[in-house]
PDB file of N, CA and C in Angstrom:
ATOM      1  N   MET A   1       0.855  -1.170   0.000  1.00 57.00           N
ATOM      2  CA  MET A   1       0.000   0.000   0.000  1.00 57.00           C
ATOM      3  C   MET A   1       0.897   1.227   0.000  1.00 57.00           C
ATOM      4  N   ASP A   2       0.469   2.212  -0.742  1.00 58.00           N
ATOM      5  CA  ASP A   2       1.255   3.428  -0.878  1.00 58.00           C
ATOM      6  C   ASP A   2       0.354   4.620  -0.579  1.00 58.00           C
ATOM      7  N   VAL A   3       0.700   5.409   0.442  1.00 57.00           N
ATOM      8  CA  VAL A   3      -0.011   6.658   0.720  1.00 57.00           C
ATOM      9  C   VAL A   3       1.012   7.757   0.539  1.00 57.00           C
ATOM     10  N   ASP A   4       0.874   8.523  -0.509  1.00 57.00           N
ATOM     11  CA  ASP A   4       1.824   9.586  -0.815  1.00 57.00           C
ATOM     12  C   ASP A   4       1.238  10.905  -0.333  1.00 57.00           C
ATOM     13  N   ALA A   5       1.721  11.380   0.799  1.00 55.00           N
ATOM     14  CA  ALA A   5       1.162  12.586   1.413  1.00 55.00           C
ATOM     15  C   ALA A   5       1.317  13.801   0.513  1.00 55.00           C
ATOM     16  N   GLU A   6       2.435  13.901  -0.186  1.00 53.00           N
ATOM     17  CA  GLU A   6       2.669  15.086  -1.018  1.00 53.00           C
ATOM     18  C   GLU A   6       1.750  15.100  -2.235  1.00 53.00           C
ATOM     19  N   ARG A   7       1.663  13.974  -2.936  1.00 52.00           N
ATOM     20  CA  ARG A   7       0.805  13.925  -4.119  1.00 52.00           C
ATOM     21  C   ARG A   7      -0.668  14.047  -3.758  1.00 52.00           C
ATOM     22  N   ALA A   8      -1.033  13.665  -2.550  1.00 49.00           N
ATOM     23  CA  ALA A   8      -2.427  13.734  -2.133  1.00 49.00           C
ATOM     24  C   ALA A   8      -2.766  15.089  -1.517  1.00 49.00           C
ATOM     25  N   GLN A   9      -1.918  16.097  -1.747  1.00 51.00           N
ATOM     26  CA  GLN A   9      -2.133  17.448  -1.207  1.00 51.00           C
ATOM     27  C   GLN A   9      -2.053  17.457   0.319  1.00 51.00           C
ATOM     28  N   PHE A  10      -1.217  16.603   0.879  1.00 51.00           N
ATOM     29  CA  PHE A  10      -1.027  16.532   2.323  1.00 51.00           C
ATOM     30  C   PHE A  10       0.352  17.070   2.702  1.00 51.00           C
ATOM     31  N   GLY A  11       0.858  18.095   2.032  1.00 63.00           N
ATOM     32  CA  GLY A  11       2.241  18.515   2.146  1.00 63.00           C
ATOM     33  C   GLY A  11       2.655  19.219   3.411  1.00 63.00           C
ATOM     34  N   ASP A  12       1.775  19.413   4.382  1.00 83.00           N
ATOM     35  CA  ASP A  12       2.178  20.026   5.644  1.00 83.00           C
ATOM     36  C   ASP A  12       2.022  19.004   6.767  1.00 83.00           C
ATOM     37  N   ASP A  13       2.302  19.415   8.015  1.00 87.00           N
ATOM     38  CA  ASP A  13       2.236  18.484   9.148  1.00 87.00           C
ATOM     39  C   ASP A  13       0.859  17.843   9.293  1.00 87.00           C
ATOM     40  N   ARG A  14      -0.174  18.635   9.097  1.00 89.00           N
ATOM     41  CA  ARG A  14      -1.536  18.078   9.208  1.00 89.00           C
ATOM     42  C   ARG A  14      -1.765  17.025   8.139  1.00 89.00           C
ATOM     43  N   GLY A  15      -1.299  17.308   6.957  1.00 88.00           N
ATOM     44  CA  GLY A  15      -1.470  16.365   5.861  1.00 88.00           C
ATOM     45  C   GLY A  15      -0.685  15.081   6.069  1.00 88.00           C
ATOM     46  N   VAL A  16       0.545  15.205   6.558  1.00 90.00           N
ATOM     47  CA  VAL A  16       1.350  14.014   6.819  1.00 90.00           C
ATOM     48  C   VAL A  16       0.690  13.198   7.932  1.00 90.00           C
ATOM     49  N   ALA A  17       0.197  13.868   8.961  1.00 93.00           N
ATOM     50  CA  ALA A  17      -0.505  13.162  10.041  1.00 93.00           C
ATOM     51  C   ALA A  17      -1.741  12.444   9.501  1.00 93.00           C
ATOM     52  N   ARG A  18      -2.486  13.102   8.615  1.00 91.00           N
ATOM     53  CA  ARG A  18      -3.661  12.454   8.007  1.00 91.00           C
ATOM     54  C   ARG A  18      -3.247  11.234   7.205  1.00 91.00           C
ATOM     55  N   ALA A  19      -2.132  11.323   6.515  1.00 90.00           N
ATOM     56  CA  ALA A  19      -1.652  10.185   5.730  1.00 90.00           C
ATOM     57  C   ALA A  19      -1.276   9.010   6.633  1.00 90.00           C
ATOM     58  N   VAL A  20      -0.669   9.288   7.790  1.00 94.00           N
ATOM     59  CA  VAL A  20      -0.327   8.224   8.743  1.00 94.00           C
ATOM     60  C   VAL A  20      -1.607   7.577   9.274  1.00 94.00           C
ATOM     61  N   VAL A  21      -2.586   8.403   9.619  1.00 94.00           N
ATOM     62  CA  VAL A  21      -3.870   7.869  10.094  1.00 94.00           C
ATOM     63  C   VAL A  21      -4.519   7.021   9.005  1.00 94.00           C
ATOM     64  N   GLN A  22      -4.510   7.509   7.764  1.00 92.00           N
ATOM     65  CA  GLN A  22      -5.098   6.756   6.658  1.00 92.00           C
ATOM     66  C   GLN A  22      -4.382   5.427   6.481  1.00 92.00           C
ATOM     67  N   ALA A  23      -3.061   5.443   6.556  1.00 93.00           N
ATOM     68  CA  ALA A  23      -2.290   4.209   6.418  1.00 93.00           C
ATOM     69  C   ALA A  23      -2.667   3.213   7.512  1.00 93.00           C
ATOM     70  N   ALA A  24      -2.804   3.707   8.745  1.00 95.00           N
ATOM     71  CA  ALA A  24      -3.193   2.828   9.856  1.00 95.00           C
ATOM     72  C   ALA A  24      -4.587   2.255   9.624  1.00 95.00           C
ATOM     73  N   GLU A  25      -5.510   3.095   9.185  1.00 94.00           N
ATOM     74  CA  GLU A  25      -6.873   2.634   8.922  1.00 94.00           C
ATOM     75  C   GLU A  25      -6.909   1.601   7.800  1.00 94.00           C
ATOM     76  N   ASP A  26      -5.972   1.708   6.864  1.00 93.00           N
ATOM     77  CA  ASP A  26      -5.902   0.770   5.743  1.00 93.00           C
ATOM     78  C   ASP A  26      -5.123  -0.499   6.091  1.00 93.00           C
ATOM     79  N   GLY A  27      -4.633  -0.587   7.334  1.00 95.00           N
ATOM     80  CA  GLY A  27      -3.968  -1.798   7.790  1.00 95.00           C
ATOM     81  C   GLY A  27      -2.459  -1.799   7.719  1.00 95.00           C
ATOM     82  N   ALA A  28      -1.860  -0.647   7.453  1.00 95.00           N
ATOM     83  CA  ALA A  28      -0.396  -0.588   7.378  1.00 95.00           C
ATOM     84  C   ALA A  28       0.220  -0.877   8.743  1.00 95.00           C
ATOM     85  N   THR A  29       1.356  -1.541   8.730  1.00 96.00           N
ATOM     86  CA  THR A  29       2.092  -1.801   9.965  1.00 96.00           C
ATOM     87  C   THR A  29       3.424  -1.051   9.984  1.00 96.00           C
ATOM     88  N   MET A  30       3.740  -0.373   8.875  1.00 96.00           N
ATOM     89  CA  MET A  30       4.974   0.387   8.775  1.00 96.00           C
ATOM     90  C   MET A  30       4.726   1.639   7.943  1.00 96.00           C
ATOM     91  N   VAL A  31       5.307   2.751   8.391  1.00 95.00           N
ATOM     92  CA  VAL A  31       5.240   4.013   7.657  1.00 95.00           C
ATOM     93  C   VAL A  31       6.671   4.498   7.460  1.00 95.00           C
ATOM     94  N   SER A  32       7.011   4.857   6.234  1.00 94.00           N
ATOM     95  CA  SER A  32       8.328   5.391   5.913  1.00 94.00           C
ATOM     96  C   SER A  32       8.158   6.829   5.452  1.00 94.00           C
ATOM     97  N   MET A  33       8.858   7.743   6.108  1.00 92.00           N
ATOM     98  CA  MET A  33       8.749   9.165   5.790  1.00 92.00           C
ATOM     99  C   MET A  33      10.069   9.686   5.245  1.00 92.00           C
ATOM    100  N   SER A  34      10.057  10.099   3.989  1.00 88.00           N
ATOM    101  CA  SER A  34      11.244  10.688   3.369  1.00 88.00           C
ATOM    102  C   SER A  34      11.176  12.197   3.512  1.00 88.00           C
ATOM    103  N   LEU A  35      11.126  12.632   4.759  1.00 87.00           N
ATOM    104  CA  LEU A  35      11.049  14.058   5.052  1.00 87.00           C
ATOM    105  C   LEU A  35      11.725  14.310   6.386  1.00 87.00           C
ATOM    106  N   ALA A  36      12.193  15.519   6.560  1.00 87.00           N
ATOM    107  CA  ALA A  36      12.854  15.900   7.804  1.00 87.00           C
ATOM    108  C   ALA A  36      12.793  17.407   7.944  1.00 87.00           C
ATOM    109  N   GLY A  37      12.674  17.867   9.173  1.00 86.00           N
ATOM    110  CA  GLY A  37      12.621  19.301   9.411  1.00 86.00           C
ATOM    111  C   GLY A  37      13.250  19.677  10.733  1.00 86.00           C
ATOM    112  N   GLU A  38      13.592  20.936  10.837  1.00 87.00           N
ATOM    113  CA  GLU A  38      14.225  21.461  12.053  1.00 87.00           C
ATOM    114  C   GLU A  38      13.258  21.520  13.238  1.00 87.00           C
ATOM    115  N   ASN A  39      11.983  21.766  12.950  1.00 88.00           N
ATOM    116  CA  ASN A  39      11.005  21.982  14.021  1.00 88.00           C
ATOM    117  C   ASN A  39      10.168  20.745  14.278  1.00 88.00           C
ATOM    118  N   ARG A  40       9.994  20.438  15.564  1.00 90.00           N
ATOM    119  CA  ARG A  40       9.124  19.323  15.947  1.00 90.00           C
ATOM    120  C   ARG A  40       7.678  19.719  15.697  1.00 90.00           C
ATOM    121  N   SER A  41       6.878  18.752  15.355  1.00 92.00           N
ATOM    122  CA  SER A  41       5.449  18.946  15.169  1.00 92.00           C
ATOM    123  C   SER A  41       4.723  18.120  16.230  1.00 92.00           C
ATOM    124  N   PRO A  42       4.127  18.775  17.238  1.00 94.00           N
ATOM    125  CA  PRO A  42       3.391  18.016  18.248  1.00 94.00           C
ATOM    126  C   PRO A  42       2.303  17.128  17.629  1.00 94.00           C
ATOM    127  N   LEU A  43       1.642  17.628  16.587  1.00 95.00           N
ATOM    128  CA  LEU A  43       0.603  16.834  15.931  1.00 95.00           C
ATOM    129  C   LEU A  43       1.201  15.574  15.318  1.00 95.00           C
ATOM    130  N   LEU A  44       2.293  15.700  14.584  1.00 94.00           N
ATOM    131  CA  LEU A  44       2.909  14.537  13.961  1.00 94.00           C
ATOM    132  C   LEU A  44       3.503  13.607  15.017  1.00 94.00           C
ATOM    133  N   ASP A  45       4.089  14.167  16.072  1.00 96.00           N
ATOM    134  CA  ASP A  45       4.599  13.342  17.177  1.00 96.00           C
ATOM    135  C   ASP A  45       3.474  12.501  17.771  1.00 96.00           C
ATOM    136  N   ASP A  46       2.334  13.124  18.046  1.00 97.00           N
ATOM    137  CA  ASP A  46       1.192  12.406  18.634  1.00 97.00           C
ATOM    138  C   ASP A  46       0.660  11.336  17.690  1.00 97.00           C
ATOM    139  N   THR A  47       0.592  11.668  16.405  1.00 97.00           N
ATOM    140  CA  THR A  47       0.099  10.711  15.414  1.00 97.00           C
ATOM    141  C   THR A  47       1.043   9.521  15.312  1.00 97.00           C
ATOM    142  N   ASN A  48       2.344   9.790  15.265  1.00 97.00           N
ATOM    143  CA  ASN A  48       3.316   8.698  15.218  1.00 97.00           C
ATOM    144  C   ASN A  48       3.245   7.855  16.483  1.00 97.00           C
ATOM    145  N   ASP A  49       3.120   8.502  17.644  1.00 97.00           N
ATOM    146  CA  ASP A  49       2.994   7.769  18.908  1.00 97.00           C
ATOM    147  C   ASP A  49       1.799   6.827  18.877  1.00 97.00           C
ATOM    148  N   SER A  50       0.684   7.319  18.400  1.00 97.00           N
ATOM    149  CA  SER A  50      -0.520   6.494  18.314  1.00 97.00           C
ATOM    150  C   SER A  50      -0.297   5.300  17.384  1.00 97.00           C
ATOM    151  N   PHE A  51       0.312   5.553  16.231  1.00 97.00           N
ATOM    152  CA  PHE A  51       0.595   4.486  15.270  1.00 97.00           C
ATOM    153  C   PHE A  51       1.503   3.435  15.900  1.00 97.00           C
ATOM    154  N   ILE A  52       2.533   3.873  16.603  1.00 97.00           N
ATOM    155  CA  ILE A  52       3.484   2.965  17.249  1.00 97.00           C
ATOM    156  C   ILE A  52       2.798   2.179  18.367  1.00 97.00           C
ATOM    157  N   GLN A  53       1.950   2.844  19.160  1.00 97.00           N
ATOM    158  CA  GLN A  53       1.238   2.161  20.242  1.00 97.00           C
ATOM    159  C   GLN A  53       0.305   1.078  19.704  1.00 97.00           C
ATOM    160  N   GLN A  54      -0.134   1.222  18.452  1.00 96.00           N
ATOM    161  CA  GLN A  54      -0.985   0.216  17.823  1.00 96.00           C
ATOM    162  C   GLN A  54      -0.163  -0.908  17.199  1.00 96.00           C
ATOM    163  N   GLY A  55       1.152  -0.872  17.412  1.00 96.00           N
ATOM    164  CA  GLY A  55       2.024  -1.927  16.912  1.00 96.00           C
ATOM    165  C   GLY A  55       2.741  -1.585  15.623  1.00 96.00           C
ATOM    166  N   GLY A  56       2.585  -0.364  15.136  1.00 97.00           N
ATOM    167  CA  GLY A  56       3.227   0.041  13.891  1.00 97.00           C
ATOM    168  C   GLY A  56       4.667   0.462  14.097  1.00 97.00           C
ATOM    169  N   VAL A  57       5.383   0.543  12.997  1.00 98.00           N
ATOM    170  CA  VAL A  57       6.780   0.981  12.983  1.00 98.00           C
ATOM    171  C   VAL A  57       6.865   2.221  12.097  1.00 98.00           C
ATOM    172  N   VAL A  58       7.547   3.251  12.607  1.00 97.00           N
ATOM    173  CA  VAL A  58       7.740   4.479  11.841  1.00 97.00           C
ATOM    174  C   VAL A  58       9.222   4.633  11.532  1.00 97.00           C
ATOM    175  N   ILE A  59       9.519   4.832  10.256  1.00 97.00           N
ATOM    176  CA  ILE A  59      10.889   5.047   9.787  1.00 97.00           C
ATOM    177  C   ILE A  59      10.917   6.439   9.147  1.00 97.00           C
ATOM    178  N   ALA A  60      11.943   7.233   9.468  1.00 94.00           N
ATOM    179  CA  ALA A  60      11.988   8.597   8.938  1.00 94.00           C
ATOM    180  C   ALA A  60      13.412   9.004   8.587  1.00 94.00           C
ATOM    181  N   ALA A  61      13.510   9.872   7.605  1.00 92.00           N
ATOM    182  CA  ALA A  61      14.801  10.408   7.184  1.00 92.00           C
ATOM    183  C   ALA A  61      15.402  11.269   8.278  1.00 92.00           C
ATOM    184  N   ALA A  62      16.691  11.086   8.500  1.00 89.00           N
ATOM    185  CA  ALA A  62      17.392  11.870   9.513  1.00 89.00           C
ATOM    186  C   ALA A  62      18.269  12.946   8.890  1.00 89.00           C
ATOM    187  N   GLY A  63      18.261  13.050   7.575  1.00 81.00           N
ATOM    188  CA  GLY A  63      19.106  14.008   6.885  1.00 81.00           C
ATOM    189  C   GLY A  63      20.325  13.312   6.303  1.00 81.00           C
ATOM    190  N   ASN A  64      20.880  13.908   5.279  1.00 74.00           N
ATOM    191  CA  ASN A  64      22.014  13.282   4.589  1.00 74.00           C
ATOM    192  C   ASN A  64      23.216  14.201   4.479  1.00 74.00           C
ATOM    193  N   ASP A  65      23.341  15.156   5.394  1.00 71.00           N
ATOM    194  CA  ASP A  65      24.451  16.103   5.275  1.00 71.00           C
ATOM    195  C   ASP A  65      25.618  15.799   6.207  1.00 71.00           C
ATOM    196  N   GLY A  66      25.542  14.704   6.946  1.00 70.00           N
ATOM    197  CA  GLY A  66      26.640  14.325   7.822  1.00 70.00           C
ATOM    198  C   GLY A  66      26.697  15.079   9.135  1.00 70.00           C
ATOM    199  N   SER A  67      25.720  15.935   9.395  1.00 75.00           N
ATOM    200  CA  SER A  67      25.740  16.686  10.648  1.00 75.00           C
ATOM    201  C   SER A  67      25.140  15.841  11.773  1.00 75.00           C
ATOM    202  N   ALA A  68      25.398  16.264  12.995  1.00 78.00           N
ATOM    203  CA  ALA A  68      24.875  15.558  14.159  1.00 78.00           C
ATOM    204  C   ALA A  68      23.532  16.115  14.626  1.00 78.00           C
ATOM    205  N   ARG A  69      23.039  17.149  13.973  1.00 83.00           N
ATOM    206  CA  ARG A  69      21.773  17.733  14.414  1.00 83.00           C
ATOM    207  C   ARG A  69      20.640  16.729  14.201  1.00 83.00           C
ATOM    208  N   GLN A  70      19.667  16.804  15.075  1.00 86.00           N
ATOM    209  CA  GLN A  70      18.548  15.887  15.020  1.00 86.00           C
ATOM    210  C   GLN A  70      17.356  16.555  14.355  1.00 86.00           C
ATOM    211  N   LEU A  71      16.865  15.930  13.292  1.00 90.00           N
ATOM    212  CA  LEU A  71      15.731  16.457  12.549  1.00 90.00           C
ATOM    213  C   LEU A  71      14.483  15.652  12.875  1.00 90.00           C
ATOM    214  N   SER A  72      13.367  16.320  12.819  1.00 92.00           N
ATOM    215  CA  SER A  72      12.089  15.690  13.121  1.00 92.00           C
ATOM    216  C   SER A  72      11.470  15.150  11.835  1.00 92.00           C
ATOM    217  N   PRO A  73      10.780  14.057  11.877  1.00 93.00           N
ATOM    218  CA  PRO A  73      10.364  13.252  13.023  1.00 93.00           C
ATOM    219  C   PRO A  73      11.384  12.205  13.456  1.00 93.00           C
ATOM    220  N   ALA A  74      12.510  12.079  12.742  1.00 93.00           N
ATOM    221  CA  ALA A  74      13.493  11.047  13.077  1.00 93.00           C
ATOM    222  C   ALA A  74      14.122  11.251  14.454  1.00 93.00           C
ATOM    223  N   ALA A  75      14.057  12.455  15.012  1.00 93.00           N
ATOM    224  CA  ALA A  75      14.652  12.725  16.322  1.00 93.00           C
ATOM    225  C   ALA A  75      13.891  12.043  17.456  1.00 93.00           C
ATOM    226  N   ASP A  76      12.664  11.638  17.207  1.00 94.00           N
ATOM    227  CA  ASP A  76      11.867  10.942  18.220  1.00 94.00           C
ATOM    228  C   ASP A  76      12.512   9.586  18.481  1.00 94.00           C
ATOM    229  N   PRO A  77      12.812   9.256  19.734  1.00 94.00           N
ATOM    230  CA  PRO A  77      13.492   7.990  20.024  1.00 94.00           C
ATOM    231  C   PRO A  77      12.674   6.743  19.656  1.00 94.00           C
ATOM    232  N   LYS A  78      11.389   6.890  19.433  1.00 96.00           N
ATOM    233  CA  LYS A  78      10.553   5.750  19.055  1.00 96.00           C
ATOM    234  C   LYS A  78      10.536   5.532  17.540  1.00 96.00           C
ATOM    235  N   VAL A  79      11.097   6.470  16.798  1.00 96.00           N
ATOM    236  CA  VAL A  79      11.128   6.405  15.339  1.00 96.00           C
ATOM    237  C   VAL A  79      12.498   5.888  14.898  1.00 96.00           C
ATOM    238  N   ILE A  80      12.500   4.995  13.908  1.00 96.00           N
ATOM    239  CA  ILE A  80      13.758   4.505  13.352  1.00 96.00           C
ATOM    240  C   ILE A  80      14.284   5.564  12.382  1.00 96.00           C
ATOM    241  N   ALA A  81      15.463   6.103  12.683  1.00 94.00           N
ATOM    242  CA  ALA A  81      16.069   7.153  11.863  1.00 94.00           C
ATOM    243  C   ALA A  81      17.002   6.525  10.828  1.00 94.00           C
ATOM    244  N   VAL A  82      16.900   7.005   9.582  1.00 92.00           N
ATOM    245  CA  VAL A  82      17.721   6.480   8.493  1.00 92.00           C
ATOM    246  C   VAL A  82      18.429   7.660   7.820  1.00 92.00           C
ATOM    247  N   THR A  83      19.707   7.477   7.543  1.00 86.00           N
ATOM    248  CA  THR A  83      20.467   8.516   6.865  1.00 86.00           C
ATOM    249  C   THR A  83      21.497   7.876   5.944  1.00 86.00           C
ATOM    250  N   GLY A  84      22.155   8.671   5.193  1.00 79.00           N
ATOM    251  CA  GLY A  84      23.200   8.163   4.331  1.00 79.00           C
ATOM    252  C   GLY A  84      24.240   9.223   4.064  1.00 79.00           C
ATOM    253  N   THR A  85      25.490   8.815   4.078  1.00 74.00           N
ATOM    254  CA  THR A  85      26.592   9.707   3.720  1.00 74.00           C
ATOM    255  C   THR A  85      27.609   8.902   2.925  1.00 74.00           C
ATOM    256  N   ASP A  86      28.527   9.584   2.289  1.00 79.00           N
ATOM    257  CA  ASP A  86      29.589   8.877   1.577  1.00 79.00           C
ATOM    258  C   ASP A  86      30.788   8.664   2.526  1.00 79.00           C
ATOM    259  N   GLN A  87      31.864   8.125   2.000  1.00 82.00           N
ATOM    260  CA  GLN A  87      33.031   7.825   2.830  1.00 82.00           C
ATOM    261  C   GLN A  87      33.665   9.084   3.434  1.00 82.00           C
ATOM    262  N   ASN A  88      33.323  10.259   2.916  1.00 81.00           N
ATOM    263  CA  ASN A  88      33.841  11.508   3.457  1.00 81.00           C
ATOM    264  C   ASN A  88      32.883  12.169   4.438  1.00 81.00           C
ATOM    265  N   GLY A  89      31.805  11.487   4.756  1.00 71.00           N
ATOM    266  CA  GLY A  89      30.825  12.049   5.686  1.00 71.00           C
ATOM    267  C   GLY A  89      29.958  13.086   5.045  1.00 71.00           C
ATOM    268  N   GLU A  90      29.856  13.074   3.751  1.00 72.00           N
ATOM    269  CA  GLU A  90      29.036  14.056   3.034  1.00 72.00           C
ATOM    270  C   GLU A  90      27.859  13.381   2.371  1.00 72.00           C
TER     271      GLU A  90
END
């Protein structure tokens, strides 16, 4: 199942949260988010928490610039953070 928040006009925090809820309602057990931002979203945090409490797994981009800064939603300790860099840390 594929729920594309951006193509479905869900491009802000509310839209991404709606997409997570829709995925859960459709029976998804895993959500992968290829997005990251400097600011935490309480709405998205709560939605992810609810999804995880229902047995789901949330995976999110942590950024690919080699920095140690924590981006949301991957900064949440309950979310699996994924990143990538080359051999030079870039």
